Amino acid sequence: MARSRTVQQSAARPARGRAAPLGPGLHPGVVEMAVARGDGEPRPAYQVRTSGGRRLLAALDPGVSPAFIDECMREGRTVVFADAHGGVGGASVAILGALQTASAPAPDAHGTLALEGRHVRVRARETLELEVPGSSLRIEPGGAVRLEGDRLVIDMAALVRIFSARVELP
């Protein structure tokens, strides 16, 4: 029993005999800013504030995307920290991820997926396609658009204007 207790205590201590800055477990807080490191480390360091108000230097856990944490920082989302055993990126605290505080978009019981917002933007690097049975809309780079239905095909690679009952073709 005494031996297992010693192993647990040594696992809770960070390297080099220093006290763990946070203590055992996961800790909520926010990322306040990115910090220039100057030590050649490819992943950035961050100043974080725990829910108790302590400010610490933290590094990202290897599985965490810097772009994701930058988004969390901009929006003030709650992130999760833990002591970094082994010195992740030279810091004694690791950012492990963020708490999910809202539902991810998912279809309701009737199969309807609703995305609502004042502005909704969808970006694609190559093409954007919307399809339902019998109809489709395809938007390609360079402005080419194809609208296809059961009795309608419109290929727009140049100017097409449709006014009520009047159509102009080049």
Short mmCIF file of N, CA, C and O in Angstrom, two decimals, residues 28-159:
data_model
loop_
_atom_site.label_atom_id
_atom_site.label_comp_id
_atom_site.label_asym_id
_atom_site.label_seq_id
_atom_site.Cartn_x
_atom_site.Cartn_y
_atom_site.Cartn_z
N PRO A 28 -10.63 24.68 -15.38
CA PRO A 28 -11.17 25.58 -16.39
C PRO A 28 -10.52 26.96 -16.31
O PRO A 28 -9.99 27.36 -15.27
N GLY A 29 -10.56 27.68 -17.42
CA GLY A 29 -10.06 29.05 -17.46
C GLY A 29 -10.18 29.60 -18.87
O GLY A 29 -10.89 29.03 -19.70
N VAL A 30 -9.51 30.70 -19.12
CA VAL A 30 -9.54 31.32 -20.45
C VAL A 30 -8.12 31.62 -20.90
O VAL A 30 -7.22 31.81 -20.09
N VAL A 31 -7.95 31.67 -22.21
CA VAL A 31 -6.68 32.06 -22.80
C VAL A 31 -6.75 33.57 -23.01
O VAL A 31 -7.66 34.07 -23.66
N GLU A 32 -5.81 34.29 -22.44
CA GLU A 32 -5.83 35.75 -22.53
C GLU A 32 -5.04 36.28 -23.72
O GLU A 32 -5.47 37.23 -24.36
N MET A 33 -3.87 35.69 -23.99
CA MET A 33 -3.08 36.17 -25.12
C MET A 33 -1.98 35.18 -25.47
O MET A 33 -1.57 34.37 -24.65
N ALA A 34 -1.54 35.28 -26.73
CA ALA A 34 -0.40 34.49 -27.18
C ALA A 34 0.86 35.24 -26.75
O ALA A 34 0.89 36.46 -26.72
N VAL A 35 1.89 34.49 -26.40
CA VAL A 35 3.13 35.07 -25.90
C VAL A 35 4.27 34.72 -26.84
O VAL A 35 4.42 33.56 -27.22
N ALA A 36 5.06 35.71 -27.24
CA ALA A 36 6.24 35.45 -28.07
C ALA A 36 7.25 34.71 -27.22
O ALA A 36 7.54 35.10 -26.09
N ARG A 37 7.79 33.62 -27.78
CA ARG A 37 8.68 32.79 -26.98
C ARG A 37 10.15 33.03 -27.27
O ARG A 37 10.95 33.01 -26.37
N GLY A 38 10.52 33.19 -28.52
CA GLY A 38 11.91 33.46 -28.84
C GLY A 38 12.86 32.31 -28.60
O GLY A 38 14.06 32.49 -28.66
N ASP A 39 12.36 31.11 -28.28
CA ASP A 39 13.26 29.98 -28.04
C ASP A 39 13.24 28.98 -29.19
O ASP A 39 13.71 27.86 -29.05
N GLY A 40 12.69 29.38 -30.33
CA GLY A 40 12.65 28.50 -31.49
C GLY A 40 11.56 27.45 -31.45
O GLY A 40 11.46 26.62 -32.33
N GLU A 41 10.74 27.46 -30.42
CA GLU A 41 9.65 26.49 -30.30
C GLU A 41 8.62 26.78 -31.38
O GLU A 41 8.15 27.91 -31.51
N PRO A 42 8.24 25.78 -32.21
CA PRO A 42 7.30 26.04 -33.31
C PRO A 42 5.87 26.31 -32.86
O PRO A 42 5.13 27.00 -33.52
N ARG A 43 5.47 25.79 -31.71
CA ARG A 43 4.11 26.00 -31.24
C ARG A 43 4.11 27.17 -30.25
O ARG A 43 4.99 27.28 -29.41
N PRO A 44 3.12 28.05 -30.34
CA PRO A 44 3.12 29.25 -29.48
C PRO A 44 2.85 28.92 -28.01
O PRO A 44 2.31 27.88 -27.68
N ALA A 45 3.20 29.84 -27.15
CA ALA A 45 2.85 29.78 -25.73
C ALA A 45 1.72 30.77 -25.50
O ALA A 45 1.52 31.69 -26.30
N TYR A 46 1.00 30.57 -24.42
CA TYR A 46 -0.16 31.42 -24.14
C TYR A 46 -0.17 31.82 -22.67
O TYR A 46 0.22 31.04 -21.80
N GLN A 47 -0.64 33.04 -22.41
CA GLN A 47 -0.93 33.44 -21.04
C GLN A 47 -2.37 33.05 -20.79
O GLN A 47 -3.26 33.42 -21.57
N VAL A 48 -2.59 32.30 -19.72
CA VAL A 48 -3.93 31.83 -19.40
C VAL A 48 -4.31 32.32 -18.00
O VAL A 48 -3.45 32.63 -17.19
N ARG A 49 -5.61 32.39 -17.76
CA ARG A 49 -6.13 32.77 -16.44
C ARG A 49 -7.07 31.67 -15.98
O ARG A 49 -8.03 31.33 -16.67
N THR A 50 -6.77 31.11 -14.83
CA THR A 50 -7.63 30.05 -14.29
C THR A 50 -8.92 30.66 -13.77
O THR A 50 -9.02 31.88 -13.59
N SER A 51 -9.89 29.81 -13.48
CA SER A 51 -11.16 30.31 -12.94
C SER A 51 -10.95 30.96 -11.57
O SER A 51 -11.75 31.78 -11.14
N GLY A 52 -9.86 30.61 -10.89
CA GLY A 52 -9.53 31.23 -9.61
C GLY A 52 -8.78 32.55 -9.74
O GLY A 52 -8.45 33.18 -8.74
N GLY A 53 -8.46 32.96 -10.97
CA GLY A 53 -7.82 34.24 -11.21
C GLY A 53 -6.31 34.20 -11.36
O GLY A 53 -5.69 35.22 -11.60
N ARG A 54 -5.69 33.03 -11.22
CA ARG A 54 -4.24 32.92 -11.38
C ARG A 54 -3.87 33.01 -12.85
O ARG A 54 -4.52 32.44 -13.70
N ARG A 55 -2.78 33.74 -13.14
CA ARG A 55 -2.26 33.84 -14.51
C ARG A 55 -1.03 32.96 -14.61
O ARG A 55 -0.13 33.04 -13.78
N LEU A 56 -1.00 32.14 -15.67
CA LEU A 56 0.10 31.20 -15.87
C LEU A 56 0.50 31.16 -17.34
O LEU A 56 -0.29 31.54 -18.21
N LEU A 57 1.70 30.69 -17.60
CA LEU A 57 2.15 30.46 -18.96
C LEU A 57 1.80 29.02 -19.31
O LEU A 57 2.06 28.10 -18.53
N ALA A 58 1.21 28.81 -20.50
CA ALA A 58 0.78 27.46 -20.90
C ALA A 58 1.18 27.19 -22.33
O ALA A 58 1.33 28.10 -23.14
N ALA A 59 1.35 25.92 -22.63
CA ALA A 59 1.64 25.46 -23.98
C ALA A 59 0.50 24.56 -24.42
O ALA A 59 -0.25 24.03 -23.59
N LEU A 60 0.37 24.38 -25.72
CA LEU A 60 -0.68 23.51 -26.24
C LEU A 60 -0.26 22.05 -26.11
O LEU A 60 0.89 21.70 -26.38
N ASP A 61 -1.21 21.21 -25.72
CA ASP A 61 -0.99 19.79 -25.78
C ASP A 61 -0.80 19.43 -27.25
O ASP A 61 -1.39 20.09 -28.12
N PRO A 62 0.00 18.44 -27.60
CA PRO A 62 0.27 18.14 -29.02
C PRO A 62 -0.98 17.90 -29.88
O PRO A 62 -0.96 18.16 -31.07
N GLY A 63 -2.08 17.46 -29.30
CA GLY A 63 -3.29 17.20 -30.08
C GLY A 63 -4.19 18.41 -30.30
O GLY A 63 -5.24 18.30 -30.92
N VAL A 64 -3.79 19.57 -29.81
CA VAL A 64 -4.64 20.77 -29.88
C VAL A 64 -4.14 21.69 -30.99
O VAL A 64 -2.97 22.03 -31.06
N SER A 65 -5.05 22.12 -31.85
CA SER A 65 -4.73 23.00 -32.97
C SER A 65 -4.54 24.45 -32.50
O SER A 65 -5.42 24.99 -31.81
N PRO A 66 -3.44 25.09 -32.88
CA PRO A 66 -3.26 26.50 -32.52
C PRO A 66 -4.39 27.39 -33.05
O PRO A 66 -4.82 28.32 -32.37
N ALA A 67 -4.91 27.11 -34.25
CA ALA A 67 -6.01 27.91 -34.80
C ALA A 67 -7.27 27.78 -33.94
O ALA A 67 -8.00 28.76 -33.75
N PHE A 68 -7.51 26.60 -33.40
CA PHE A 68 -8.67 26.39 -32.54
C PHE A 68 -8.54 27.20 -31.25
O PHE A 68 -9.47 27.86 -30.82
N ILE A 69 -7.35 27.19 -30.64
CA ILE A 69 -7.15 27.94 -29.40
C ILE A 69 -7.19 29.44 -29.67
O ILE A 69 -7.70 30.20 -28.85
N ASP A 70 -6.70 29.88 -30.83
CA ASP A 70 -6.81 31.30 -31.18
C ASP A 70 -8.29 31.71 -31.27
O ASP A 70 -8.67 32.79 -30.83
N GLU A 71 -9.12 30.84 -31.82
CA GLU A 71 -10.57 31.10 -31.90
C GLU A 71 -11.16 31.16 -30.49
O GLU A 71 -11.97 32.04 -30.19
N CYS A 72 -10.78 30.25 -29.63
CA CYS A 72 -11.26 30.25 -28.24
C CYS A 72 -10.84 31.54 -27.53
O CYS A 72 -11.63 32.12 -26.77
N MET A 73 -9.63 32.00 -27.80
CA MET A 73 -9.13 33.22 -27.18
C MET A 73 -9.95 34.43 -27.65
O MET A 73 -10.37 35.26 -26.83
N ARG A 74 -10.20 34.53 -28.96
CA ARG A 74 -10.98 35.65 -29.50
C ARG A 74 -12.39 35.69 -28.93
O ARG A 74 -12.92 36.75 -28.65
N GLU A 75 -13.02 34.53 -28.77
CA GLU A 75 -14.41 34.46 -28.34
C GLU A 75 -14.57 34.32 -26.83
O GLU A 75 -15.69 34.28 -26.33
N GLY A 76 -13.47 34.23 -26.09
CA GLY A 76 -13.54 34.11 -24.63
C GLY A 76 -14.10 32.78 -24.15
O GLY A 76 -14.68 32.72 -23.07
N ARG A 77 -13.94 31.73 -24.94
CA ARG A 77 -14.46 30.41 -24.55
C ARG A 77 -13.66 29.82 -23.39
O ARG A 77 -12.47 30.05 -23.26
N THR A 78 -14.33 29.02 -22.60
CA THR A 78 -13.67 28.33 -21.51
C THR A 78 -12.85 27.18 -22.06
O THR A 78 -13.34 26.37 -22.84
N VAL A 79 -11.58 27.13 -21.65
CA VAL A 79 -10.69 26.05 -22.05
C VAL A 79 -10.32 25.24 -20.81
O VAL A 79 -10.60 25.64 -19.68
N VAL A 80 -9.69 24.10 -21.05
CA VAL A 80 -9.33 23.19 -19.96
C VAL A 80 -7.81 23.07 -19.88
O VAL A 80 -7.16 22.84 -20.90
N PHE A 81 -7.26 23.22 -18.66
CA PHE A 81 -5.82 23.13 -18.42
C PHE A 81 -5.54 21.94 -17.51
O PHE A 81 -6.40 21.51 -16.75
N ALA A 82 -4.29 21.52 -17.53
CA ALA A 82 -3.78 20.54 -16.57
C ALA A 82 -2.29 20.77 -16.44
O ALA A 82 -1.66 21.41 -17.29
N ASP A 83 -1.73 20.25 -15.35
CA ASP A 83 -0.27 20.33 -15.20
C ASP A 83 0.36 19.54 -16.33
O ASP A 83 -0.12 18.47 -16.70
N ALA A 84 1.44 20.07 -16.89
CA ALA A 84 2.13 19.43 -18.01
C ALA A 84 3.30 18.63 -17.46
O ALA A 84 4.35 19.17 -17.18
N HIS A 85 3.09 17.36 -17.26
CA HIS A 85 4.16 16.48 -16.79
C HIS A 85 5.08 16.21 -17.97
O HIS A 85 4.65 15.80 -19.03
N GLY A 86 6.33 16.49 -17.82
CA GLY A 86 7.27 16.33 -18.91
C GLY A 86 7.51 17.62 -19.66
O GLY A 86 8.19 17.66 -20.66
N GLY A 87 6.90 18.71 -19.22
CA GLY A 87 7.19 20.02 -19.80
C GLY A 87 6.76 20.18 -21.24
O GLY A 87 7.57 20.37 -22.12
N VAL A 88 5.48 20.13 -21.52
CA VAL A 88 4.96 20.33 -22.88
C VAL A 88 5.39 21.71 -23.35
O VAL A 88 5.00 22.72 -22.78
N GLY A 89 6.23 21.75 -24.38
CA GLY A 89 6.68 23.02 -24.94
C GLY A 89 7.41 23.90 -23.95
O GLY A 89 7.45 25.11 -24.10
N GLY A 90 7.99 23.31 -22.89
CA GLY A 90 8.73 24.09 -21.92
C GLY A 90 7.86 24.75 -20.86
O GLY A 90 8.36 25.39 -19.97
N ALA A 91 6.54 24.64 -20.94
CA ALA A 91 5.65 25.24 -19.95
C ALA A 91 5.23 24.17 -18.95
O ALA A 91 5.26 22.99 -19.23
N SER A 92 4.83 24.60 -17.77
CA SER A 92 4.42 23.65 -16.75
C SER A 92 2.91 23.41 -16.77
O SER A 92 2.40 22.60 -16.01
N VAL A 93 2.18 24.13 -17.62
CA VAL A 93 0.73 23.95 -17.77
C VAL A 93 0.44 23.67 -19.23
O VAL A 93 1.01 24.29 -20.13
N ALA A 94 -0.46 22.73 -19.49
CA ALA A 94 -0.86 22.38 -20.86
C ALA A 94 -2.31 22.75 -21.08
O ALA A 94 -3.15 22.55 -20.21
N ILE A 95 -2.60 23.27 -22.27
CA ILE A 95 -3.98 23.53 -22.69
C ILE A 95 -4.44 22.26 -23.40
O ILE A 95 -3.89 21.87 -24.42
N LEU A 96 -5.47 21.62 -22.85
CA LEU A 96 -5.93 20.33 -23.37
C LEU A 96 -7.07 20.44 -24.37
O LEU A 96 -7.32 19.51 -25.12
N GLY A 97 -7.79 21.55 -24.39
CA GLY A 97 -8.93 21.70 -25.29
C GLY A 97 -9.89 22.74 -24.74
O GLY A 97 -9.52 23.56 -23.91
N ALA A 98 -11.13 22.68 -25.18
CA ALA A 98 -12.15 23.64 -24.74
C ALA A 98 -13.40 22.90 -24.29
O ALA A 98 -13.66 21.78 -24.73
N LEU A 99 -14.16 23.54 -23.43
CA LEU A 99 -15.44 22.97 -23.02
C LEU A 99 -16.47 23.28 -24.08
O LEU A 99 -16.54 24.39 -24.59
N GLN A 100 -17.30 22.31 -24.40
CA GLN A 100 -18.39 22.55 -25.34
C GLN A 100 -19.55 23.11 -24.54
O GLN A 100 -20.03 22.48 -23.60
N THR A 101 -19.99 24.31 -24.92
CA THR A 101 -21.06 24.98 -24.16
C THR A 101 -22.32 25.18 -24.97
O THR A 101 -23.26 25.79 -24.51
N ALA A 102 -22.32 24.71 -26.21
CA ALA A 102 -23.50 24.78 -27.06
C ALA A 102 -23.56 23.52 -27.90
O ALA A 102 -22.54 22.89 -28.17
N SER A 103 -24.74 23.15 -28.30
CA SER A 103 -24.91 21.96 -29.13
C SER A 103 -24.29 22.18 -30.50
O SER A 103 -24.37 23.27 -31.06
N ALA A 104 -23.69 21.13 -31.02
CA ALA A 104 -23.19 21.18 -32.39
C ALA A 104 -24.38 21.04 -33.33
O ALA A 104 -25.38 20.41 -32.97
N PRO A 105 -24.32 21.63 -34.53
CA PRO A 105 -25.44 21.48 -35.45
C PRO A 105 -25.71 20.00 -35.73
O PRO A 105 -24.80 19.25 -36.06
N ALA A 106 -26.95 19.61 -35.54
CA ALA A 106 -27.36 18.22 -35.78
C ALA A 106 -28.83 18.22 -36.19
O ALA A 106 -29.60 19.09 -35.78
N PRO A 107 -29.23 17.27 -37.01
CA PRO A 107 -30.64 17.19 -37.42
C PRO A 107 -31.55 16.94 -36.23
O PRO A 107 -31.18 16.25 -35.28
N ASP A 108 -32.76 17.51 -36.28
CA ASP A 108 -33.74 17.27 -35.23
C ASP A 108 -34.44 15.93 -35.47
O ASP A 108 -34.06 15.17 -36.37
N ALA A 109 -35.47 15.63 -34.71
CA ALA A 109 -36.18 14.36 -34.81
C ALA A 109 -36.83 14.15 -36.17
O ALA A 109 -37.06 13.02 -36.59
N HIS A 110 -37.12 15.24 -36.90
CA HIS A 110 -37.74 15.15 -38.23
C HIS A 110 -36.70 15.13 -39.35
O HIS A 110 -37.06 15.13 -40.52
N GLY A 111 -35.41 15.18 -39.00
CA GLY A 111 -34.36 15.17 -40.01
C GLY A 111 -34.01 16.54 -40.55
O GLY A 111 -33.32 16.66 -41.55
N THR A 112 -34.47 17.61 -39.91
CA THR A 112 -34.20 18.97 -40.37
C THR A 112 -32.97 19.52 -39.66
O THR A 112 -32.88 19.51 -38.43
N LEU A 113 -32.02 19.99 -40.46
CA LEU A 113 -30.84 20.66 -39.92
C LEU A 113 -31.03 22.15 -40.17
O LEU A 113 -31.13 22.58 -41.31
N ALA A 114 -31.09 22.91 -39.11
CA ALA A 114 -31.31 24.35 -39.24
C ALA A 114 -30.07 25.09 -38.76
O ALA A 114 -29.59 24.87 -37.66
N LEU A 115 -29.56 25.96 -39.61
CA LEU A 115 -28.48 26.86 -39.25
C LEU A 115 -29.05 28.26 -39.32
O LEU A 115 -29.55 28.68 -40.36
N GLU A 116 -29.01 28.97 -38.23
CA GLU A 116 -29.59 30.29 -38.19
C GLU A 116 -28.55 31.30 -37.77
O GLU A 116 -27.68 31.02 -36.96
N GLY A 117 -28.64 32.48 -38.34
CA GLY A 117 -27.75 33.55 -37.98
C GLY A 117 -28.06 34.78 -38.79
O GLY A 117 -28.75 34.71 -39.81
N ARG A 118 -27.57 35.88 -38.33
CA ARG A 118 -27.78 37.12 -39.07
C ARG A 118 -27.12 37.02 -40.44
O ARG A 118 -27.67 37.47 -41.43
N HIS A 119 -25.94 36.44 -40.47
CA HIS A 119 -25.24 36.17 -41.73
C HIS A 119 -24.77 34.72 -41.65
O HIS A 119 -24.20 34.32 -40.65
N VAL A 120 -24.98 33.96 -42.70
CA VAL A 120 -24.48 32.59 -42.77
C VAL A 120 -23.56 32.51 -43.96
O VAL A 120 -23.94 32.85 -45.08
N ARG A 121 -22.34 32.07 -43.74
CA ARG A 121 -21.35 31.98 -44.81
C ARG A 121 -20.84 30.55 -44.86
O ARG A 121 -20.49 29.97 -43.85
N VAL A 122 -20.79 30.02 -46.07
CA VAL A 122 -20.21 28.70 -46.31
C VAL A 122 -19.09 28.91 -47.32
O VAL A 122 -19.30 29.51 -48.36
N ARG A 123 -17.90 28.42 -47.01
CA ARG A 123 -16.76 28.58 -47.91
C ARG A 123 -16.26 27.21 -48.34
O ARG A 123 -16.20 26.30 -47.55
N ALA A 124 -15.89 27.13 -49.61
CA ALA A 124 -15.29 25.91 -50.14
C ALA A 124 -14.07 26.30 -50.96
O ALA A 124 -14.09 27.31 -51.65
N ARG A 125 -13.03 25.49 -50.91
CA ARG A 125 -11.82 25.80 -51.68
C ARG A 125 -11.98 25.44 -53.15
O ARG A 125 -11.35 26.04 -54.00
N GLU A 126 -12.77 24.46 -53.46
CA GLU A 126 -12.93 23.99 -54.84
C GLU A 126 -14.34 24.28 -55.35
O GLU A 126 -14.54 25.19 -56.12
N THR A 127 -15.29 23.50 -54.92
CA THR A 127 -16.68 23.67 -55.38
C THR A 127 -17.62 23.59 -54.19
O THR A 127 -17.29 23.05 -53.15
N LEU A 128 -18.81 24.14 -54.40
CA LEU A 128 -19.87 24.06 -53.41
C LEU A 128 -21.07 23.44 -54.11
O LEU A 128 -21.46 23.90 -55.19
N GLU A 129 -21.64 22.40 -53.52
CA GLU A 129 -22.79 21.73 -54.12
C GLU A 129 -23.91 21.60 -53.11
O GLU A 129 -23.67 21.26 -51.96
N LEU A 130 -25.11 21.89 -53.55
CA LEU A 130 -26.32 21.66 -52.78
C LEU A 130 -27.19 20.72 -53.60
O LEU A 130 -27.43 20.97 -54.78
N GLU A 131 -27.65 19.65 -53.00
CA GLU A 131 -28.45 18.66 -53.74
C GLU A 131 -29.68 18.25 -52.95
O GLU A 131 -29.62 18.10 -51.73
N VAL A 132 -30.76 18.08 -53.64
CA VAL A 132 -31.98 17.45 -53.15
C VAL A 132 -32.47 16.55 -54.28
O VAL A 132 -32.05 16.74 -55.43
N PRO A 133 -33.34 15.60 -54.01
CA PRO A 133 -33.81 14.75 -55.12
C PRO A 133 -34.45 15.60 -56.22
O PRO A 133 -35.33 16.40 -55.98
N GLY A 134 -33.93 15.46 -57.42
CA GLY A 134 -34.48 16.17 -58.58
C GLY A 134 -33.86 17.52 -58.88
O GLY A 134 -34.15 18.10 -59.92
N SER A 135 -33.02 18.06 -57.99
CA SER A 135 -32.44 19.38 -58.23
C SER A 135 -31.04 19.46 -57.61
O SER A 135 -30.75 18.79 -56.64
N SER A 136 -30.21 20.32 -58.21
CA SER A 136 -28.89 20.55 -57.65
C SER A 136 -28.39 21.93 -58.05
O SER A 136 -28.81 22.50 -59.06
N LEU A 137 -27.49 22.46 -57.24
CA LEU A 137 -26.83 23.72 -57.50
C LEU A 137 -25.35 23.47 -57.29
O LEU A 137 -24.94 22.97 -56.24
N ARG A 138 -24.53 23.80 -58.29
CA ARG A 138 -23.08 23.60 -58.20
C ARG A 138 -22.40 24.93 -58.53
O ARG A 138 -22.65 25.52 -59.58
N ILE A 139 -21.53 25.38 -57.64
CA ILE A 139 -20.79 26.61 -57.82
C ILE A 139 -19.31 26.24 -57.87
O ILE A 139 -18.80 25.56 -56.99
N GLU A 140 -18.64 26.69 -58.94
CA GLU A 140 -17.24 26.34 -59.16
C GLU A 140 -16.37 27.58 -59.14
O GLU A 140 -16.86 28.70 -59.30
N PRO A 141 -15.06 27.39 -58.97
CA PRO A 141 -14.15 28.55 -59.02
C PRO A 141 -14.26 29.27 -60.36
O PRO A 141 -14.56 28.66 -61.39
N GLY A 142 -14.04 30.54 -60.35
CA GLY A 142 -14.12 31.33 -61.58
C GLY A 142 -15.52 31.83 -61.88
O GLY A 142 -15.75 32.47 -62.90
N GLY A 143 -16.48 31.53 -61.03
CA GLY A 143 -17.83 32.06 -61.22
C GLY A 143 -18.78 31.17 -61.99
O GLY A 143 -19.91 31.56 -62.25
N ALA A 144 -18.38 29.97 -62.39
CA ALA A 144 -19.29 29.08 -63.11
C ALA A 144 -20.32 28.50 -62.14
O ALA A 144 -19.98 28.05 -61.05
N VAL A 145 -21.59 28.57 -62.53
CA VAL A 145 -22.69 28.07 -61.71
C VAL A 145 -23.57 27.19 -62.58
O VAL A 145 -23.88 27.53 -63.72
N ARG A 146 -23.97 26.05 -62.04
CA ARG A 146 -24.89 25.16 -62.75
C ARG A 146 -26.07 24.89 -61.84
O ARG A 146 -25.93 24.37 -60.74
N LEU A 147 -27.26 25.26 -62.31
CA LEU A 147 -28.51 25.01 -61.62
C LEU A 147 -29.26 23.97 -62.44
O LEU A 147 -29.50 24.18 -63.63
N GLU A 148 -29.59 22.86 -61.84
CA GLU A 148 -30.21 21.77 -62.58
C GLU A 148 -31.43 21.27 -61.83
O GLU A 148 -31.41 21.07 -60.63
N GLY A 149 -32.53 21.10 -62.59
CA GLY A 149 -33.76 20.57 -62.04
C GLY A 149 -34.36 19.57 -63.01
O GLY A 149 -33.77 19.26 -64.05
N ASP A 150 -35.55 19.05 -62.69
CA ASP A 150 -36.19 18.05 -63.54
C ASP A 150 -36.40 18.57 -64.97
O ASP A 150 -36.18 17.86 -65.93
N ARG A 151 -36.83 19.82 -65.12
CA ARG A 151 -37.08 20.37 -66.46
C ARG A 151 -36.33 21.67 -66.68
O ARG A 151 -36.77 22.53 -67.43
N LEU A 152 -35.16 21.79 -66.03
CA LEU A 152 -34.41 23.04 -66.12
C LEU A 152 -32.92 22.76 -65.96
O LEU A 152 -32.51 22.04 -65.07
N VAL A 153 -32.13 23.31 -66.86
CA VAL A 153 -30.68 23.29 -66.72
C VAL A 153 -30.19 24.69 -67.09
O VAL A 153 -30.47 25.17 -68.19
N ILE A 154 -29.50 25.33 -66.18
CA ILE A 154 -28.91 26.63 -66.45
C ILE A 154 -27.43 26.53 -66.12
O ILE A 154 -27.07 26.25 -64.98
N ASP A 155 -26.59 26.71 -67.14
CA ASP A 155 -25.14 26.78 -66.95
C ASP A 155 -24.76 28.24 -67.06
O ASP A 155 -24.99 28.86 -68.09
N MET A 156 -24.17 28.79 -66.00
CA MET A 156 -23.79 30.20 -66.01
C MET A 156 -22.29 30.30 -65.85
O MET A 156 -21.76 30.09 -64.77
N ALA A 157 -21.62 30.58 -66.95
CA ALA A 157 -20.18 30.81 -66.89
C ALA A 157 -19.88 32.25 -67.27
O ALA A 157 -18.75 32.68 -67.22
N ALA A 158 -20.89 32.97 -67.69
CA ALA A 158 -20.76 34.38 -68.05
C ALA A 158 -22.04 35.08 -67.58
O ALA A 158 -22.82 34.51 -66.83
N LEU A 159 -22.30 36.27 -68.08
CA LEU A 159 -23.42 37.07 -67.64
C LEU A 159 -24.76 36.45 -68.02
O LEU A 159 -25.02 36.13 -69.18
#
